[in-house]
PDB file of C-alpha atoms in Angstrom:
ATOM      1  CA  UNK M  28      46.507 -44.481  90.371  1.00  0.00           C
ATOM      2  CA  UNK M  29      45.783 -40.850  89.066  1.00  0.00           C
ATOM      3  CA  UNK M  30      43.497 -39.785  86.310  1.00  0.00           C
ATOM      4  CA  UNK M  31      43.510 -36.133  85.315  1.00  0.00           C
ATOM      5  CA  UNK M  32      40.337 -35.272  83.676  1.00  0.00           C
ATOM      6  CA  UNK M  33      40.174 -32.530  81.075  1.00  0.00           C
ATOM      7  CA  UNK M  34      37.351 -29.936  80.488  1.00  0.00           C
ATOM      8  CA  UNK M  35      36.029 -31.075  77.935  1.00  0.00           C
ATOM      9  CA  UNK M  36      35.500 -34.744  78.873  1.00  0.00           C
ATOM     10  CA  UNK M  37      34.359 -36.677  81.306  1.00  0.00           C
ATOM     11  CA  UNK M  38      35.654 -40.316  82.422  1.00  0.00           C
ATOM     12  CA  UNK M  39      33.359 -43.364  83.524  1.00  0.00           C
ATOM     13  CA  UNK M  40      34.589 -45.978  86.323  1.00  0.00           C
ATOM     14  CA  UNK M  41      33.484 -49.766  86.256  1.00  0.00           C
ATOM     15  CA  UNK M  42      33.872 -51.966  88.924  1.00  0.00           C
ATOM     16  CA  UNK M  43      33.156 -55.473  87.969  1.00  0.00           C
ATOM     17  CA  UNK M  44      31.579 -54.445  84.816  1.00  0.00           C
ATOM     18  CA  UNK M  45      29.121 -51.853  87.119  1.00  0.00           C
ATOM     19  CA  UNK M  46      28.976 -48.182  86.763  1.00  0.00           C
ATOM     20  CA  UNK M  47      30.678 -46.910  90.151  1.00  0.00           C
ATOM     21  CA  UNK M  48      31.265 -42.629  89.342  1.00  0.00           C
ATOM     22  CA  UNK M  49      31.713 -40.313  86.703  1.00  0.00           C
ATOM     23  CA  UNK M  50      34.872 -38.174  87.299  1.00  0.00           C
ATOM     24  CA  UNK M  51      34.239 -34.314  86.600  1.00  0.00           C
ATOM     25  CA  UNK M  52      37.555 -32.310  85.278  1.00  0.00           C
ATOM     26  CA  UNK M  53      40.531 -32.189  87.672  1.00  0.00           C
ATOM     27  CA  UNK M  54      42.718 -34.690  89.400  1.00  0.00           C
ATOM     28  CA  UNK M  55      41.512 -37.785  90.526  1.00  0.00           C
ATOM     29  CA  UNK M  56      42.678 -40.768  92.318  1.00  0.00           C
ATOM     30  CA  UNK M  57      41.397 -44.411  91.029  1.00  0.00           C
ATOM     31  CA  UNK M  58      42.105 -47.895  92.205  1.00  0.00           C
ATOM     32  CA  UNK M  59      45.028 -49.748  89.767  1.00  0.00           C
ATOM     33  CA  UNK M  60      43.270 -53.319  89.413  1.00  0.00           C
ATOM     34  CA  UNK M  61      42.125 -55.146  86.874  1.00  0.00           C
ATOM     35  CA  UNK M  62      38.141 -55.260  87.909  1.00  0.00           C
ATOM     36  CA  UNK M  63      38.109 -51.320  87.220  1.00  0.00           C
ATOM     37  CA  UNK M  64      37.795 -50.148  84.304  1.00  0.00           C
ATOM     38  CA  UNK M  65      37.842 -46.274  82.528  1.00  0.00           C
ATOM     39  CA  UNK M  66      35.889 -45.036  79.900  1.00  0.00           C
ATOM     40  CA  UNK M  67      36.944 -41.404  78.696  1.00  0.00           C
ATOM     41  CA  UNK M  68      33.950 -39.317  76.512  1.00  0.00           C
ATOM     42  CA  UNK M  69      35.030 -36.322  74.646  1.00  0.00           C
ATOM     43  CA  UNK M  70      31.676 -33.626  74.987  1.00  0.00           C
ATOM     44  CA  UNK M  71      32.975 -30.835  72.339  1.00  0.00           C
ATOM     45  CA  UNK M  72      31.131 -30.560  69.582  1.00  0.00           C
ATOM     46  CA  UNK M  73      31.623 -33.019  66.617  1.00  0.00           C
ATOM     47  CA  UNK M  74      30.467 -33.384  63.046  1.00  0.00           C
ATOM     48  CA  UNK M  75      29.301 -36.470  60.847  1.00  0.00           C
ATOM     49  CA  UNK M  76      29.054 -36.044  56.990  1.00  0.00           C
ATOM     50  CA  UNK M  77      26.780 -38.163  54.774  1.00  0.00           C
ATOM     51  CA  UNK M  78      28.128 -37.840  51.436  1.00  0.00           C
ATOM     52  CA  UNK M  79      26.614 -39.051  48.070  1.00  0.00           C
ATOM     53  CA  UNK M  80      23.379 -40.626  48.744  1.00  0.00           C
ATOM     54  CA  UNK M  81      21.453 -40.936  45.898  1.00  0.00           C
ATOM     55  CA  UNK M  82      17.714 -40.504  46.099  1.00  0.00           C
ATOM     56  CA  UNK M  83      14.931 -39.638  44.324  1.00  0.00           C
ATOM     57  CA  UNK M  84      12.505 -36.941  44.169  1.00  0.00           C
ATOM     58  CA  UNK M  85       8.735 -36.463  44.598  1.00  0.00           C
ATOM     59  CA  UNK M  86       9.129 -36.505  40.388  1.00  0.00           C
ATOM     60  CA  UNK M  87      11.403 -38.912  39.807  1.00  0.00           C
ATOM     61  CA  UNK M  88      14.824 -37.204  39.689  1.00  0.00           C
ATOM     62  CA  UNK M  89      17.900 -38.879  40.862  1.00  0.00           C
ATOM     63  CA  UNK M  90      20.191 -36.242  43.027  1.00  0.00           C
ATOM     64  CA  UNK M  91      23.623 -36.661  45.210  1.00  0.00           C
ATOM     65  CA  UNK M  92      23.082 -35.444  48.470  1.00  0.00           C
ATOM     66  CA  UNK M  93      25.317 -34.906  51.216  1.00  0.00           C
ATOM     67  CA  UNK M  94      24.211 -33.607  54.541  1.00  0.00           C
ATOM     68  CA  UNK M  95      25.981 -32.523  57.663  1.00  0.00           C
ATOM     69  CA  UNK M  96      24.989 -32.637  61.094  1.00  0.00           C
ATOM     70  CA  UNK M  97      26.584 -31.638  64.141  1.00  0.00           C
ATOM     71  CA  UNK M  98      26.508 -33.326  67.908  1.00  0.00           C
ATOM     72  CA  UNK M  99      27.436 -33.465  71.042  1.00  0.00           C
ATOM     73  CA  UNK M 100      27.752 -35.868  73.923  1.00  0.00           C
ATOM     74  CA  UNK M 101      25.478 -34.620  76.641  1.00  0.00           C
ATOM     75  CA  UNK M 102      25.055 -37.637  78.893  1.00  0.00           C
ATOM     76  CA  UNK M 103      28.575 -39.576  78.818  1.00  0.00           C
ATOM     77  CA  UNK M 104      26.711 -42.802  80.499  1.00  0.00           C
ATOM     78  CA  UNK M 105      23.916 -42.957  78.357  1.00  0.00           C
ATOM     79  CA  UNK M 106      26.677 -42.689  75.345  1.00  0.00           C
ATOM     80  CA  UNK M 107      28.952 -45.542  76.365  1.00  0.00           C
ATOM     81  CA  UNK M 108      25.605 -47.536  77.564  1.00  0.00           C
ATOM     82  CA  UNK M 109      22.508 -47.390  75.423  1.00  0.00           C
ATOM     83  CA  UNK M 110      24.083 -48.526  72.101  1.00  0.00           C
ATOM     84  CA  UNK M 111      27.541 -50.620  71.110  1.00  0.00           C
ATOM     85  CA  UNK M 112      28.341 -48.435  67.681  1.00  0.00           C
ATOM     86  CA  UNK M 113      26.208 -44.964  68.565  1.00  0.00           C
ATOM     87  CA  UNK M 114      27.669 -43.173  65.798  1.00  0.00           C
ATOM     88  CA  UNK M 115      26.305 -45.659  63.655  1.00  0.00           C
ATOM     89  CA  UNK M 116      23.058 -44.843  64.601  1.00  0.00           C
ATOM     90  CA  UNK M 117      23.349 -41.352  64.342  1.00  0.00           C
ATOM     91  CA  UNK M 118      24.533 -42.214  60.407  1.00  0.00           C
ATOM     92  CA  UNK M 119      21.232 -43.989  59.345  1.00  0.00           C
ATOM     93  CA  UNK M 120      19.336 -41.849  61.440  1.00  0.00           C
ATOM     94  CA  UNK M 121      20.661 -38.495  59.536  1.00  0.00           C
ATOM     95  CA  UNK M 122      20.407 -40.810  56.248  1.00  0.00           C
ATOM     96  CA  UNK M 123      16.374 -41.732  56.830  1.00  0.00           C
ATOM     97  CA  UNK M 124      15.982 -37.471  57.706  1.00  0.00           C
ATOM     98  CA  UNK M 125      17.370 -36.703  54.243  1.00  0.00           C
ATOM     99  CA  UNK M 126      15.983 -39.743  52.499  1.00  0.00           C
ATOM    100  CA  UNK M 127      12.357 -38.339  53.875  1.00  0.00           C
ATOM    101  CA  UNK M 128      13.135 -34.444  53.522  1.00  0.00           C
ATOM    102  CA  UNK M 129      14.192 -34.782  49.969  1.00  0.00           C
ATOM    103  CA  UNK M 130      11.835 -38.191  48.932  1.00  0.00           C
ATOM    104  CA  UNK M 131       8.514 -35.590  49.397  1.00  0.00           C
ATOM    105  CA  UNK M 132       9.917 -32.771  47.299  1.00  0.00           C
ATOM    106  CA  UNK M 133       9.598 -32.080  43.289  1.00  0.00           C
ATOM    107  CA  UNK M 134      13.255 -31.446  41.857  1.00  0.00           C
ATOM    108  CA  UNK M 135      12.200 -27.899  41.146  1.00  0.00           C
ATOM    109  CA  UNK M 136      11.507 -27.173  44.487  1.00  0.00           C
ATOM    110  CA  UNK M 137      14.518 -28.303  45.802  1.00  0.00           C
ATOM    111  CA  UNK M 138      16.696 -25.879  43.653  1.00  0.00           C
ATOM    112  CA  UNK M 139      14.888 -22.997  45.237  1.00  0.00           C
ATOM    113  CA  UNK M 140      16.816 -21.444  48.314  1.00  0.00           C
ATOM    114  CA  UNK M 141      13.715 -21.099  50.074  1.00  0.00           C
ATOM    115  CA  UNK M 142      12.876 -24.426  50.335  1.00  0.00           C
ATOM    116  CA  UNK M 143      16.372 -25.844  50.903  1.00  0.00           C
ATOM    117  CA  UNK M 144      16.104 -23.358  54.371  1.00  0.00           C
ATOM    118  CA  UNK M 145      13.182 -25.088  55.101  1.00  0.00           C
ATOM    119  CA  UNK M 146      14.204 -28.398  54.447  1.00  0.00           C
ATOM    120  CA  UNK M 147      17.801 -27.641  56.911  1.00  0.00           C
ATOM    121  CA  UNK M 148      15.316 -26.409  59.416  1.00  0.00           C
ATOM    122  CA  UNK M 149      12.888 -29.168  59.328  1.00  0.00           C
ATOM    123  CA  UNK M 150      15.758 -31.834  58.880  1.00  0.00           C
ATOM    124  CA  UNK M 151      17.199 -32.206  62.816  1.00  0.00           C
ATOM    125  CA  UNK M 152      13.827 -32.677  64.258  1.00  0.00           C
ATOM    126  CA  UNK M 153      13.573 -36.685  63.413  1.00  0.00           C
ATOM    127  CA  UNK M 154      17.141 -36.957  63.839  1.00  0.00           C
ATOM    128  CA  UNK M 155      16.650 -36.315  67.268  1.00  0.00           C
ATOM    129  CA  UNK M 156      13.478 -38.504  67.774  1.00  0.00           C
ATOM    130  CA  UNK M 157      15.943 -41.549  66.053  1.00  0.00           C
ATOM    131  CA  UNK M 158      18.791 -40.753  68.611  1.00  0.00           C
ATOM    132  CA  UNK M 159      16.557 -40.518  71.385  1.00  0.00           C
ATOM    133  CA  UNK M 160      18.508 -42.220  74.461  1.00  0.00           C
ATOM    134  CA  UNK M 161      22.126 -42.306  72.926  1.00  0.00           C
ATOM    135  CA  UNK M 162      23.096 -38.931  75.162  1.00  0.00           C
ATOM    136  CA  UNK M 163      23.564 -37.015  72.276  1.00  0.00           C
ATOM    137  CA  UNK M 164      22.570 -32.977  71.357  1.00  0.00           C
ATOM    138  CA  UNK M 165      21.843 -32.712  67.888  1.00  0.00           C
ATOM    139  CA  UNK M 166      22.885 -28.701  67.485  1.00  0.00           C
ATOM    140  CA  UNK M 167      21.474 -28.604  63.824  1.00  0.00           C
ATOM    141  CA  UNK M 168      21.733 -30.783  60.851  1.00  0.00           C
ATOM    142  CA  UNK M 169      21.782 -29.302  57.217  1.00  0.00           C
ATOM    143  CA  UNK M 170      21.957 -30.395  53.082  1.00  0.00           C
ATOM    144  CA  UNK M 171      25.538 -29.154  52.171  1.00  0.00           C
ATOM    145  CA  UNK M 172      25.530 -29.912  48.674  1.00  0.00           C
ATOM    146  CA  UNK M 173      22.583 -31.071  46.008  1.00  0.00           C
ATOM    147  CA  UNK M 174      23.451 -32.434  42.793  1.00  0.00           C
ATOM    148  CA  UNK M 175      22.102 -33.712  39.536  1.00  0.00           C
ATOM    149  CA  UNK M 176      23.458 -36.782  38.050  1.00  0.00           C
ATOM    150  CA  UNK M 177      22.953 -38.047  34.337  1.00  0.00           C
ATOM    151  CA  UNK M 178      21.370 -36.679  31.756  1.00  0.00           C
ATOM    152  CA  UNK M 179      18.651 -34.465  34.186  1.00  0.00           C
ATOM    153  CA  UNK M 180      22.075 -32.504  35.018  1.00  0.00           C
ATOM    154  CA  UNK M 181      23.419 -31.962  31.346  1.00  0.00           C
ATOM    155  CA  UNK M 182      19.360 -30.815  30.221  1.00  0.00           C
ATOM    156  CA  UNK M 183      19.402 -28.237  32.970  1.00  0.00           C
ATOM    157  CA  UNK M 184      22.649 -26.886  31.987  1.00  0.00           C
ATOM    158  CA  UNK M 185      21.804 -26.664  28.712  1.00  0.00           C
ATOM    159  CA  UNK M 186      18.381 -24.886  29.538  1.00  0.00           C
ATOM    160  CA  UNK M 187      20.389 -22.582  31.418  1.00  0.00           C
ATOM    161  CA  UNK M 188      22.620 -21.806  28.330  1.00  0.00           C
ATOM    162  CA  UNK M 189      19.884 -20.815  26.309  1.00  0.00           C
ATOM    163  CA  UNK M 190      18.280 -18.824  29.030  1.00  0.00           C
ATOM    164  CA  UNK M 191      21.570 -16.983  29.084  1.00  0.00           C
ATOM    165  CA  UNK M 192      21.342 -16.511  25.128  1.00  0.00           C
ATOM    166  CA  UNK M 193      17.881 -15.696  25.466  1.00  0.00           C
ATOM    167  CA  UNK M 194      18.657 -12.994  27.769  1.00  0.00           C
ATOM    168  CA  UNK M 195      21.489 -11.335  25.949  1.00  0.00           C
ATOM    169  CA  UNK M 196      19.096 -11.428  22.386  1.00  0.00           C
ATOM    170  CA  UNK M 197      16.589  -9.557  24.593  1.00  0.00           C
ATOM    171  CA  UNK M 198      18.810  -6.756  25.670  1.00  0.00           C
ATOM    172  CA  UNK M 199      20.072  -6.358  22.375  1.00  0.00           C
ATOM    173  CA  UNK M 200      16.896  -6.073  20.647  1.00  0.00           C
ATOM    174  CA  UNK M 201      16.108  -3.542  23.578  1.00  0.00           C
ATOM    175  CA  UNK M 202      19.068  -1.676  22.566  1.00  0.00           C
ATOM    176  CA  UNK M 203      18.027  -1.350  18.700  1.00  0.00           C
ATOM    177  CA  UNK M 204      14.406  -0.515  19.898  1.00  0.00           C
ATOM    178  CA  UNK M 205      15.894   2.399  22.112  1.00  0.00           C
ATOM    179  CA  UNK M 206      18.376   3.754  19.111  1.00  0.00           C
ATOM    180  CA  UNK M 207      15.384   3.524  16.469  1.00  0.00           C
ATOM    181  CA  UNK M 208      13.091   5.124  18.880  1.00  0.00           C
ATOM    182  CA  UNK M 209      15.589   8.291  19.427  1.00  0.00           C
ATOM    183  CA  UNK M 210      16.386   8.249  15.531  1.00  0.00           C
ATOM    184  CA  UNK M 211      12.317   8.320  14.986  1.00  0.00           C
ATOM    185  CA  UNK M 212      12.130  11.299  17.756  1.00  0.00           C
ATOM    186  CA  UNK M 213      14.801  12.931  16.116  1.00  0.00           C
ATOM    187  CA  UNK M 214      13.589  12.841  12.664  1.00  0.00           C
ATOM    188  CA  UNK M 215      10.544  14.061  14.220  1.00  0.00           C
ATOM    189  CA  UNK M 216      12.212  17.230  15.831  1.00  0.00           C
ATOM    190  CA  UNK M 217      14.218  17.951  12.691  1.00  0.00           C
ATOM    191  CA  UNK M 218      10.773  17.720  10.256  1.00  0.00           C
ATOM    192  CA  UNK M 219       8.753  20.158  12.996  1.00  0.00           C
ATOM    193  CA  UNK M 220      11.763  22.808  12.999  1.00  0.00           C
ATOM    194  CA  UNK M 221      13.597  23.334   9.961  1.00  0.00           C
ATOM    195  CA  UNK M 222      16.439  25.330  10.934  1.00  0.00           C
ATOM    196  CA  UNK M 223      17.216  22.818  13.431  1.00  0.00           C
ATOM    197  CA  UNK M 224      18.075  20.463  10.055  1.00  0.00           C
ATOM    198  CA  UNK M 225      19.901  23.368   8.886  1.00  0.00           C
ATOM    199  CA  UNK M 226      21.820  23.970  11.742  1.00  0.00           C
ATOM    200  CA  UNK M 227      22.794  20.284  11.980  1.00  0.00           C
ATOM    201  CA  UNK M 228      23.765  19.799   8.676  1.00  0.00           C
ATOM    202  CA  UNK M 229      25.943  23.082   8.924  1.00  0.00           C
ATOM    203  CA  UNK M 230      27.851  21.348  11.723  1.00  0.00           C
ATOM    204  CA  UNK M 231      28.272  17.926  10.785  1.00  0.00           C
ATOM    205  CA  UNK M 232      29.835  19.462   7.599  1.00  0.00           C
ATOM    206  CA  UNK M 233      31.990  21.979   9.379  1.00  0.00           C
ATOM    207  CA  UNK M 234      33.298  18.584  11.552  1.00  0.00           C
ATOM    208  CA  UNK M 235      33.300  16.500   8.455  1.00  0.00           C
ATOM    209  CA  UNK M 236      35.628  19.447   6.494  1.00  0.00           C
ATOM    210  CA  UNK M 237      33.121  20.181   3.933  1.00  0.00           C
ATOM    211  CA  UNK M 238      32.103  23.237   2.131  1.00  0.00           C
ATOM    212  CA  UNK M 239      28.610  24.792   2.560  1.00  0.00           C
ATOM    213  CA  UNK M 240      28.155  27.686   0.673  1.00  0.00           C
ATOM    214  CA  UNK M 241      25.155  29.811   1.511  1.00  0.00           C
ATOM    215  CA  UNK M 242      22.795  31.865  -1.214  1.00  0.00           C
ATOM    216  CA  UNK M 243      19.437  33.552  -0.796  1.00  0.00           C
ATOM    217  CA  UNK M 244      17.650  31.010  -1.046  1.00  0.00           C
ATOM    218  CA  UNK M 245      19.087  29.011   1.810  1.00  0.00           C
ATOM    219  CA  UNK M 246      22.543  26.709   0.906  1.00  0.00           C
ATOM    220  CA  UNK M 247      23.547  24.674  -1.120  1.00  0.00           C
ATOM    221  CA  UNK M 248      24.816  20.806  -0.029  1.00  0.00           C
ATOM    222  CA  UNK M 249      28.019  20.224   1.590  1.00  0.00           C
ATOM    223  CA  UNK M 250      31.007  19.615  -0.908  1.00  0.00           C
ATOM    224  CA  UNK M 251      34.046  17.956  -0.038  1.00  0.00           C
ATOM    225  CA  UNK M 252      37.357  20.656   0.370  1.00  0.00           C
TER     226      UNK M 252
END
């Protein structure tokens, strides 16, 4: 019979339950009985998720993790061979990297980016070691998300609430220091030059549609018109 092969697989022929060839992409021509056997593996690049593991810090802080990691097939015999559930395998091993990665870390340190780069660098290394023989890449494995459960979760929040109030209180008592500090510079200017005082007052009348009426000895205060 004919088996096409497509690019981005590759297809393994038993004989009697014993590897005989791997076919390469193109047409190929393979005996129909029942003592062969085919075994088609896809080699583009895949990705496994590991959602909501709980685990706790360094500290003592339960957080949701899920972590990503992304593989390919890069010997198909080794693959179909080595192990009967292989993407099992590469599961627990992804779950034992995060379980170690995060296990050794104090909750703070985990919330800075920082570290969270170094823990996605650091984290595909032992996957590989655990796959080791399965015929699989590991291209790079990261933590997607990070969350707090219970009541750790709801304390940060509200910490971050009051660091928020905390903050706005500051810039408005910044504000009131920087309008009493140019009243205070003003009333210094007006007391050190006079006429400026005059001047001023003459103005915010004339705006205000008062009345100054001016004698020799200087004016007399603003009267409403």
């Amino acid at each position: 019979m004919k088996v096409v092969v497509g690019a981005h697989e590759r297809v393994l022929v038993y004989r009697d339950g014993v590897f005989e060839t791997l076919l390469e992409p193109g047409r190929h021509r393979v005996p129909k009985v029942w003592r062969v056997r085919r075994e088609s593996v896809d080699l583009r690049l895949r990705q496994l998720t590991v959602s909501g593991q709980e685990i706790f810090t360094s500290d003592g802080v339960t957080v949701r993790v899920t972590a990503v990691v992304r593989w390919r097939v890069s010997d198909p015999r080794a693959f179909v061979e080595y192990a009967e559930a292989p993407l099992d395998l590469l599961h627990l091993a992804l779950q034992y990297a995060i379980r170690e990665a995060i296990g050794r870390r104090e909750l703070e340190d985990l919330l800075r980016p920082d570290v969270r780069t170094e823990v996605n660098a650091e984290l595909p290394e032992p996957v590989r070691t655990e796959v080791a023989g399965l015929g699989i890449t590991i291209e790079d494995a990261t933590i997607r998300d990070l969350v707090l459960i219970g009541e750790i979760r709801a304390a940060l929040a509200e910490a971050a609430v009051e660091r928020q109030r905390g903050r706005v209180a500051l810039e408005r008592a910044r504000g009131e220091a920087a309008a009493l500090r140019s009243l205070a510079n003003s009333a210094k200017l007006l007391d050190d030059h006079p006429a400026l005082a005059a001047l001023r007052m003459i103005q915010v009348a004339g705006d205000s549609g008062a009345t100054v009426v001016l004698t020799p000895d200087g004016f007399t205060p603003p009267t409403s018109r």
